[in-house]
Tab-separated table of C-alpha atoms in Angstrom:
chain	number	residue	atom	x	y	z
A	1	MET	CA	23.261	49.083	-65.643
A	2	ASP	CA	19.512	48.444	-65.880
A	3	PHE	CA	17.499	49.660	-63.288
A	4	ASN	CA	14.269	48.473	-64.595
A	5	LEU	CA	12.644	45.564	-63.144
A	6	SER	CA	12.491	42.350	-65.262
A	7	GLU	CA	9.188	40.685	-66.293
A	8	ASP	CA	9.519	38.094	-63.551
A	9	GLN	CA	10.141	40.898	-60.909
A	10	HIS	CA	6.998	42.685	-62.076
A	11	ALA	CA	4.982	39.325	-61.703
A	12	PHE	CA	6.413	38.677	-58.232
A	13	ALA	CA	5.409	42.345	-57.242
A	14	GLU	CA	1.993	42.025	-58.578
A	15	THR	CA	1.210	38.534	-56.873
A	16	ALA	CA	2.723	40.015	-53.316
A	17	ARG	CA	0.394	43.070	-54.191
A	18	GLN	CA	-2.721	41.356	-54.604
A	19	PHE	CA	-1.979	39.433	-51.568
A	20	ALA	CA	-1.338	42.378	-49.388
A	21	GLU	CA	-4.478	44.010	-50.503
A	22	SER	CA	-6.636	41.129	-50.144
A	23	GLU	CA	-5.330	39.401	-47.100
A	24	LEU	CA	-3.257	41.865	-45.025
A	25	ALA	CA	-4.263	45.360	-45.369
A	26	PRO	CA	-7.955	44.832	-44.713
A	27	HIS	CA	-7.012	43.163	-41.246
A	28	ALA	CA	-3.910	44.973	-40.138
A	29	ALA	CA	-5.812	47.415	-38.021
A	30	LYS	CA	-7.582	44.869	-35.943
A	31	TRP	CA	-4.421	42.729	-35.658
A	32	ASP	CA	-2.662	45.523	-34.346
A	33	ARG	CA	-5.420	46.558	-32.153
A	34	GLU	CA	-6.187	43.102	-30.770
A	35	HIS	CA	-2.596	41.852	-30.618
A	36	ILE	CA	-3.656	38.981	-32.896
A	37	PHE	CA	-0.854	36.895	-34.390
A	38	PRO	CA	-2.321	35.722	-37.980
A	39	LYS	CA	-0.930	32.288	-38.249
A	40	GLU	CA	-3.493	31.150	-40.877
A	41	THR	CA	-2.707	34.170	-43.010
A	42	ILE	CA	0.963	33.593	-42.682
A	43	LYS	CA	0.242	29.890	-43.781
A	44	ALA	CA	-1.693	31.270	-46.876
A	45	ALA	CA	1.441	33.144	-47.588
A	46	GLY	CA	3.438	29.994	-47.580
A	47	GLU	CA	1.065	28.530	-50.143
A	48	LEU	CA	2.410	31.157	-52.558
A	49	GLY	CA	5.985	30.594	-51.586
A	50	PHE	CA	6.410	33.606	-49.447
A	51	CYS	CA	7.702	31.646	-46.442
A	52	GLY	CA	10.814	30.440	-48.519
A	53	LEU	CA	11.457	32.791	-51.008
A	54	TYR	CA	15.373	32.687	-50.970
A	55	THR	CA	15.421	29.052	-49.431
A	56	PRO	CA	17.207	26.954	-52.060
A	57	GLU	CA	14.966	25.232	-54.815
A	58	GLU	CA	16.617	21.963	-54.040
A	59	ALA	CA	15.223	22.299	-50.500
A	60	GLY	CA	11.777	23.180	-51.605
A	61	GLY	CA	11.927	27.024	-51.478
A	62	LEU	CA	11.639	29.043	-54.545
A	63	GLY	CA	15.592	30.120	-54.590
A	64	LEU	CA	14.884	33.607	-55.314
A	65	SER	CA	17.694	35.985	-55.126
A	66	ARG	CA	17.526	38.790	-52.198
A	67	LEU	CA	16.872	41.536	-54.824
A	68	ASP	CA	13.627	39.454	-55.943
A	69	SER	CA	12.755	38.933	-52.296
A	70	SER	CA	13.240	42.542	-51.554
A	71	ILE	CA	10.854	43.341	-54.194
A	72	ILE	CA	8.342	41.065	-52.810
A	73	PHE	CA	8.782	42.245	-49.056
A	74	GLU	CA	8.074	45.915	-50.038
A	75	GLN	CA	4.656	44.999	-51.610
A	76	LEU	CA	3.573	42.888	-48.546
A	77	ALA	CA	4.841	45.607	-46.115
A	78	MET	CA	2.359	47.944	-47.664
A	79	GLY	CA	-0.374	45.696	-46.349
A	80	CYS	CA	0.906	44.967	-42.792
A	81	THR	CA	4.315	45.789	-41.549
A	82	ALA	CA	4.341	43.599	-38.635
A	83	THR	CA	3.352	40.451	-40.323
A	84	THR	CA	5.630	41.037	-43.032
A	85	ALA	CA	8.473	41.569	-40.603
A	86	MET	CA	7.674	38.364	-39.182
A	87	LEU	CA	7.530	36.676	-42.723
A	88	THR	CA	11.099	38.075	-43.102
A	89	ILE	CA	12.366	36.553	-39.931
A	90	HIS	CA	10.826	33.322	-40.708
A	91	ASN	CA	12.506	33.288	-44.184
A	92	MET	CA	15.915	33.991	-42.753
A	93	ALA	CA	15.440	31.159	-40.169
A	94	THR	CA	14.102	28.690	-42.893
A	95	TRP	CA	17.042	29.748	-45.090
A	96	MET	CA	19.450	28.844	-42.366
A	97	VAL	CA	17.939	25.398	-41.427
A	98	ALA	CA	17.723	24.533	-45.265
A	99	SER	CA	21.481	25.953	-46.052
A	100	PHE	CA	23.316	24.509	-42.914
A	101	GLY	CA	21.190	21.680	-41.367
A	102	THR	CA	22.072	18.056	-41.493
A	103	ASP	CA	19.871	15.735	-43.744
A	104	ALA	CA	17.979	14.720	-40.404
A	105	VAL	CA	16.943	18.180	-39.772
A	106	LYS	CA	16.212	19.048	-43.357
A	107	ASP	CA	13.829	16.083	-43.601
A	108	THR	CA	12.098	17.089	-40.409
A	109	TYR	CA	11.372	20.586	-40.743
A	110	VAL	CA	12.226	22.158	-44.136
A	111	GLU	CA	9.339	21.459	-46.179
A	112	LYS	CA	6.809	22.391	-43.528
A	113	LEU	CA	8.713	25.758	-42.787
A	114	VAL	CA	8.597	26.578	-46.530
A	115	MET	CA	5.022	26.008	-46.667
A	116	GLY	CA	4.384	27.744	-43.559
A	117	GLU	CA	2.923	24.758	-41.656
A	118	LEU	CA	5.558	25.413	-39.161
A	119	LEU	CA	6.980	28.822	-38.177
A	120	ALA	CA	10.420	29.583	-37.050
A	121	SER	CA	11.992	32.225	-34.497
A	122	TYR	CA	15.452	33.422	-34.773
A	123	CYS	CA	17.124	33.548	-31.407
A	124	LEU	CA	20.048	35.530	-31.053
A	125	THR	CA	19.734	38.491	-28.734
A	126	GLU	CA	20.063	37.961	-25.022
A	127	PRO	CA	19.185	40.201	-22.061
A	128	GLY	CA	23.006	41.161	-21.605
A	129	SER	CA	24.037	40.883	-25.516
A	130	GLY	CA	22.066	42.971	-28.137
A	131	SER	CA	24.103	44.367	-30.886
A	132	ASP	CA	27.390	42.804	-29.040
A	133	ALA	CA	26.222	39.494	-30.045
A	134	ALA	CA	29.536	37.686	-29.685
A	135	SER	CA	29.287	37.996	-26.021
A	136	LEU	CA	26.059	35.813	-25.623
A	137	LYS	CA	26.141	33.576	-22.737
A	138	THR	CA	23.693	31.037	-23.467
A	139	LYS	CA	25.725	27.665	-23.417
A	140	ALA	CA	25.140	24.330	-25.308
A	141	VAL	CA	27.412	21.321	-23.913
A	142	LEU	CA	27.620	18.031	-25.812
A	143	GLU	CA	26.734	15.085	-23.563
A	144	GLY	CA	26.890	11.686	-25.697
A	145	ASP	CA	24.435	12.103	-28.680
A	146	GLU	CA	22.678	15.112	-27.449
A	147	TYR	CA	23.247	18.923	-26.695
A	148	VAL	CA	22.086	20.360	-23.424
A	149	ILE	CA	21.307	24.026	-23.664
A	150	ASN	CA	20.896	26.493	-20.810
A	151	GLY	CA	20.609	30.337	-20.958
A	152	SER	CA	17.949	32.775	-22.202
A	153	LYS	CA	17.108	34.789	-25.160
A	154	MET	CA	15.427	38.231	-25.240
A	155	PHE	CA	13.150	40.142	-27.665
A	156	ILE	CA	12.286	37.005	-29.711
A	157	SER	CA	9.589	37.474	-32.417
A	158	GLY	CA	6.993	35.017	-32.616
A	159	ALA	CA	8.105	33.493	-29.443
A	160	GLY	CA	5.394	31.275	-27.673
A	161	GLU	CA	3.357	30.959	-30.948
A	162	THR	CA	6.188	29.555	-33.465
A	163	GLU	CA	7.280	25.930	-33.395
A	164	VAL	CA	10.754	25.985	-34.479
A	165	LEU	CA	13.620	28.013	-32.742
A	166	VAL	CA	16.924	28.704	-34.447
A	167	VAL	CA	19.226	29.150	-31.359
A	168	MET	CA	22.765	30.637	-31.117
A	169	ALA	CA	24.610	29.111	-28.168
A	170	ARG	CA	28.226	29.148	-26.974
A	171	THR	CA	29.879	25.467	-27.358
A	172	GLY	CA	33.313	26.717	-27.130
A	173	GLY	CA	35.373	29.704	-25.658
A	174	GLU	CA	34.740	33.497	-25.322
A	175	GLY	CA	34.263	35.499	-28.602
A	176	ALA	CA	32.500	34.696	-31.858
A	177	ALA	CA	34.570	31.555	-32.493
A	178	GLY	CA	32.695	29.774	-29.781
A	179	ILE	CA	29.437	30.191	-31.045
A	180	SER	CA	27.366	27.643	-32.601
A	181	ALA	CA	23.756	27.596	-34.096
A	182	PHE	CA	21.060	24.726	-33.473
A	183	VAL	CA	17.514	24.012	-34.297
A	184	VAL	CA	15.410	23.620	-31.166
A	185	PRO	CA	11.675	22.598	-31.125
A	186	ALA	CA	9.918	25.183	-29.635
A	187	ASP	CA	8.009	22.627	-27.201
A	188	ALA	CA	11.117	20.946	-26.019
A	189	GLN	CA	11.205	20.268	-22.432
A	190	GLY	CA	12.925	22.866	-20.443
A	191	VAL	CA	11.787	25.794	-22.947
A	192	GLU	CA	9.987	28.186	-21.049
A	193	TYR	CA	8.338	31.528	-22.299
A	194	GLY	CA	8.063	34.955	-20.696
A	195	LYS	CA	4.925	37.185	-20.861
A	196	ALA	CA	4.175	38.818	-24.186
A	197	GLU	CA	5.981	42.222	-24.268
A	198	GLU	CA	3.633	45.447	-24.192
A	199	LYS	CA	5.356	46.946	-27.366
A	200	MET	CA	4.757	50.554	-29.094
A	201	GLY	CA	4.201	48.555	-32.492
A	202	TRP	CA	4.556	45.326	-33.887
A	203	ASN	CA	1.513	44.147	-32.180
A	204	ALA	CA	0.583	41.665	-34.526
A	205	GLN	CA	3.414	39.477	-33.476
A	206	PRO	CA	4.336	38.508	-30.022
A	207	THR	CA	7.789	39.270	-28.404
A	208	ARG	CA	8.935	37.240	-25.607
A	209	LEU	CA	11.993	36.106	-23.418
A	210	ILE	CA	12.777	32.497	-23.780
A	211	SER	CA	14.345	30.429	-20.990
A	212	PHE	CA	16.336	27.285	-21.753
A	213	GLU	CA	16.929	24.959	-18.758
A	214	ASN	CA	18.751	21.728	-19.317
A	215	VAL	CA	16.995	21.534	-22.942
A	216	ARG	CA	18.109	18.309	-24.564
A	217	ILE	CA	18.298	18.131	-28.551
A	218	PRO	CA	19.841	15.666	-30.643
A	219	ALA	CA	23.465	16.390	-31.606
A	220	HIS	CA	22.381	16.215	-35.417
A	221	ASN	CA	20.409	19.530	-34.606
A	222	LEU	CA	23.627	21.531	-34.895
A	223	LEU	CA	23.644	23.664	-37.974
A	224	GLY	CA	27.079	23.191	-39.596
A	225	LYS	CA	29.955	22.659	-37.391
A	226	GLU	CA	30.846	23.765	-33.858
A	227	GLY	CA	32.270	27.416	-33.939
A	228	GLU	CA	30.207	28.207	-37.173
A	229	GLY	CA	27.065	29.790	-35.758
A	230	PHE	CA	28.504	33.443	-35.629
A	231	LYS	CA	29.332	33.297	-39.182
A	232	PHE	CA	25.826	31.984	-40.126
A	233	ALA	CA	24.312	34.952	-37.964
A	234	MET	CA	26.134	37.525	-39.648
A	235	GLN	CA	25.223	36.252	-42.965
A	236	GLY	CA	21.620	36.119	-41.998
A	237	LEU	CA	21.904	39.612	-40.735
A	238	ASP	CA	23.304	41.159	-44.066
A	239	GLY	CA	20.063	39.812	-45.743
A	240	GLY	CA	18.086	40.753	-42.331
A	241	ARG	CA	19.203	44.424	-42.707
A	242	ILE	CA	17.916	44.380	-46.349
A	243	ASN	CA	14.923	42.758	-45.307
A	244	ILE	CA	13.839	45.323	-42.342
A	245	ALA	CA	15.073	48.242	-44.692
A	246	THR	CA	12.463	46.874	-47.208
A	247	CYS	CA	9.714	46.734	-44.578
A	248	SER	CA	10.330	50.425	-43.902
A	249	ILE	CA	10.350	51.345	-47.628
A	250	GLY	CA	7.070	49.481	-48.061
A	251	THR	CA	5.332	51.003	-45.032
A	252	ALA	CA	6.501	54.464	-46.060
A	253	GLN	CA	5.165	54.023	-49.470
A	254	ALA	CA	1.833	53.144	-48.076
A	255	ALA	CA	1.865	56.306	-45.799
A	256	LEU	CA	2.809	58.451	-48.637
A	257	ASN	CA	-0.062	56.903	-50.970
A	258	THR	CA	-2.315	57.740	-48.287
A	259	ALA	CA	-1.000	61.121	-47.646
A	260	LYS	CA	-1.394	61.991	-51.526
A	261	GLU	CA	-4.850	60.865	-51.590
A	262	TYR	CA	-5.587	63.004	-48.476
A	263	LEU	CA	-4.204	66.196	-49.815
A	264	GLN	CA	-6.343	65.911	-53.081
A	265	GLU	CA	-9.706	65.110	-51.027
A	266	ARG	CA	-9.162	67.573	-48.142
A	267	THR	CA	-10.226	71.104	-48.639
A	268	GLN	CA	-9.224	74.214	-46.726
A	269	PHE	CA	-9.502	77.844	-47.405
A	270	GLY	CA	-11.596	76.963	-50.554
A	271	LYS	CA	-9.086	74.724	-52.264
A	272	PRO	CA	-7.559	71.295	-51.935
A	273	LEU	CA	-4.553	70.834	-49.642
A	274	ALA	CA	-2.609	69.661	-52.835
A	275	ALA	CA	-2.891	73.318	-54.300
A	276	PHE	CA	-0.510	74.460	-51.206
A	277	GLN	CA	2.961	74.948	-52.121
A	278	ALA	CA	4.413	73.990	-48.778
A	279	LEU	CA	2.552	70.691	-48.933
A	280	GLN	CA	3.732	70.047	-52.505
A	281	PHE	CA	7.299	70.724	-51.496
A	282	LYS	CA	6.859	68.248	-48.428
A	283	ILE	CA	5.314	65.439	-50.801
A	284	ALA	CA	8.328	66.143	-53.157
A	285	ASP	CA	10.927	65.625	-50.557
A	286	MET	CA	9.180	62.414	-49.110
A	287	ASN	CA	9.075	60.932	-52.571
A	288	THR	CA	12.482	61.977	-53.485
A	289	GLU	CA	13.952	60.274	-50.165
A	290	LEU	CA	11.766	57.189	-50.634
A	291	VAL	CA	12.984	56.531	-54.224
A	292	ALA	CA	16.643	57.017	-53.101
A	293	ALA	CA	16.126	54.656	-50.194
A	294	ARG	CA	14.477	51.972	-52.383
A	295	GLN	CA	17.512	52.198	-54.781
A	296	MET	CA	20.065	51.957	-52.023
A	297	VAL	CA	18.358	48.844	-50.668
A	298	ARG	CA	18.115	47.267	-54.071
A	299	LEU	CA	21.925	48.127	-54.803
A	300	ALA	CA	22.855	46.481	-51.437
A	301	ALA	CA	20.577	43.158	-52.436
A	302	PHE	CA	22.513	43.099	-55.517
A	303	LYS	CA	25.882	43.482	-53.874
A	304	LEU	CA	24.820	40.622	-51.512
A	305	ASP	CA	23.498	38.393	-54.309
A	306	THR	CA	26.732	38.710	-56.356
A	307	GLY	CA	28.928	38.141	-53.056
A	308	ASP	CA	30.584	41.648	-53.590
A	309	SER	CA	33.294	42.239	-50.952
A	310	GLU	CA	31.470	45.310	-49.676
A	311	LYS	CA	28.195	43.508	-49.471
A	312	THR	CA	28.029	43.823	-45.460
A	313	THR	CA	28.956	47.591	-45.692
A	314	TYR	CA	26.168	48.340	-48.240
A	315	CYS	CA	23.627	46.137	-46.293
A	316	ALA	CA	24.470	48.253	-43.162
A	317	MET	CA	24.502	51.486	-45.167
A	318	ALA	CA	21.110	50.617	-46.678
A	319	LYS	CA	19.580	49.549	-43.366
A	320	ARG	CA	20.546	52.958	-41.617
A	321	PHE	CA	19.368	55.007	-44.503
A	322	ALA	CA	16.363	53.218	-45.447
A	323	THR	CA	14.990	52.836	-41.671
A	324	ASP	CA	15.633	56.466	-40.894
A	325	VAL	CA	13.910	57.647	-44.174
A	326	GLY	CA	11.043	55.201	-43.451
A	327	PHE	CA	10.163	56.566	-40.341
A	328	THR	CA	10.462	60.278	-41.364
A	329	VAL	CA	8.361	59.767	-44.366
A	330	CYS	CA	5.695	58.043	-42.204
A	331	ASN	CA	5.980	60.868	-39.486
A	332	GLU	CA	5.668	63.417	-42.114
A	333	ALA	CA	2.560	61.491	-43.719
A	334	LEU	CA	0.987	61.548	-40.356
A	335	GLN	CA	1.673	65.276	-39.902
A	336	VAL	CA	0.008	66.132	-43.305
A	337	HIS	CA	-3.127	64.507	-41.911
A	338	GLY	CA	-3.253	66.841	-39.025
A	339	GLY	CA	-5.290	65.612	-36.093
A	340	TYR	CA	-6.729	62.933	-38.424
A	341	GLY	CA	-3.321	61.327	-38.521
A	342	TYR	CA	-3.096	60.888	-34.774
A	343	ILE	CA	-6.424	58.904	-34.471
A	344	LYS	CA	-6.716	55.011	-35.287
A	345	GLU	CA	-9.293	55.594	-37.719
A	346	TYR	CA	-6.375	56.366	-40.160
A	347	PRO	CA	-3.250	54.002	-40.520
A	348	LEU	CA	-0.659	56.480	-40.196
A	349	GLU	CA	-0.214	56.381	-36.350
A	350	ARG	CA	0.282	52.616	-36.861
A	351	HIS	CA	2.811	53.026	-39.611
A	352	VAL	CA	4.783	55.378	-37.430
A	353	ARG	CA	4.694	52.930	-34.419
A	354	ASP	CA	5.682	49.936	-36.472
A	355	VAL	CA	8.485	51.381	-38.406
A	356	ARG	CA	10.047	53.072	-35.315
A	357	VAL	CA	11.581	49.679	-34.358
A	358	HIS	CA	13.146	49.190	-37.687
A	359	GLN	CA	15.796	51.793	-36.583
A	360	ILE	CA	16.848	49.761	-33.627
A	361	LEU	CA	16.561	46.073	-35.109
A	362	GLU	CA	19.381	44.021	-36.740
A	363	GLY	CA	21.941	46.316	-34.990
A	364	THR	CA	20.803	49.837	-34.028
A	365	ASN	CA	21.584	52.624	-36.542
A	366	GLU	CA	24.244	53.802	-34.341
A	367	ILE	CA	26.108	50.423	-34.905
A	368	MET	CA	25.177	50.533	-38.658
A	369	ARG	CA	27.390	53.958	-38.551
A	370	VAL	CA	30.252	52.262	-36.806
A	371	ILE	CA	30.284	49.416	-39.340
A	372	ILE	CA	30.226	52.020	-42.165
A	373	ALA	CA	32.818	54.382	-40.654
A	374	ARG	CA	35.295	51.555	-39.812
A	375	ARG	CA	35.215	50.393	-43.494
A	376	ILE	CA	35.412	53.893	-44.998
A	377	LEU	CA	38.315	54.794	-42.757
A	378	ALA	CA	39.979	51.441	-43.534
A	379	GLU	CA	39.874	51.988	-47.376
A	380	SER	CA	39.934	55.020	-49.628
A	381	ALA	CA	36.729	56.292	-50.931
A	382	SER	CA	37.246	54.893	-54.532
A	383	ASP	CA	37.933	51.483	-52.903
A	384	VAL	CA	34.644	51.559	-50.823
A	385	LEU	CA	32.307	53.070	-53.503
């Protein structure tokens, strides 16, 4: 079992680090403060392949593993959490279109999605169905050679700014088996957007409600077959949980790096803060937990890449653990800075605001605990681990 990164993985990380340091980090505070969605920067990321990391090569993507992608996303998140999170969502949606779309859909969208010329939003959550995604109410009815979609989606990242919507809608009866997935042009007649939500964090990407009123799309915009949408959604969420956990790790690493520099530079009572044992212990604990979280996320990514039967459990465990650790590390880094951590001149308060939502997305951490517990209780510990 080799935990070292390969030469290719080191190269991926270095490319992402350089992009984060030159194109993301210098602008992240302004994007957050002024609620700017940096579409041109995301397009530039697409030119490096960052918009189609695990989209299959035959569809124009890089065809990387989820582990490789996690290594890249971690470096990007150190530059701007919210923008990287949007890139992970776009990657998930692009992968779904490329993997399950008809030839007509692929020809229309995939190349431009991979290049970042078109951006995609993932539309699953509804006002009345969050973690209970199988209860969604949005409907799609086949009329001739078109589907007609009616309903609404809530808390959709990028909504109002993206060009492509991957929408889960009900084509059959109640429950997961009645859900299908569709590609909907974001400017289709009948698609309406609510106001941009005023959020605690993730201000570099808009979040809106989307309403669908008699929205007509070609029948070939169906992804896969009717009734397969929930399966696609759950496959996407396994990877999505790794992605959001990775964003927490990258942001926490950036916060820890800032805290370490501050402890070396700041002097109190005639010596640097780094000389105080209590703060040394705090930094040691932060680093230890962050390394543990990173290893758990990479193990989950490996399980997903190899098709392990326990992949969903491991993705849930990694998401639960890494997002909790990420928030704790960012919060402790702010605490180390004292009053300076609370002001916007330093990035710590933004890190805390941005990572807090990771404990809620892709299924709340309480839901992650339910997934983990059910699996553990169903099997012996040796079977699970």
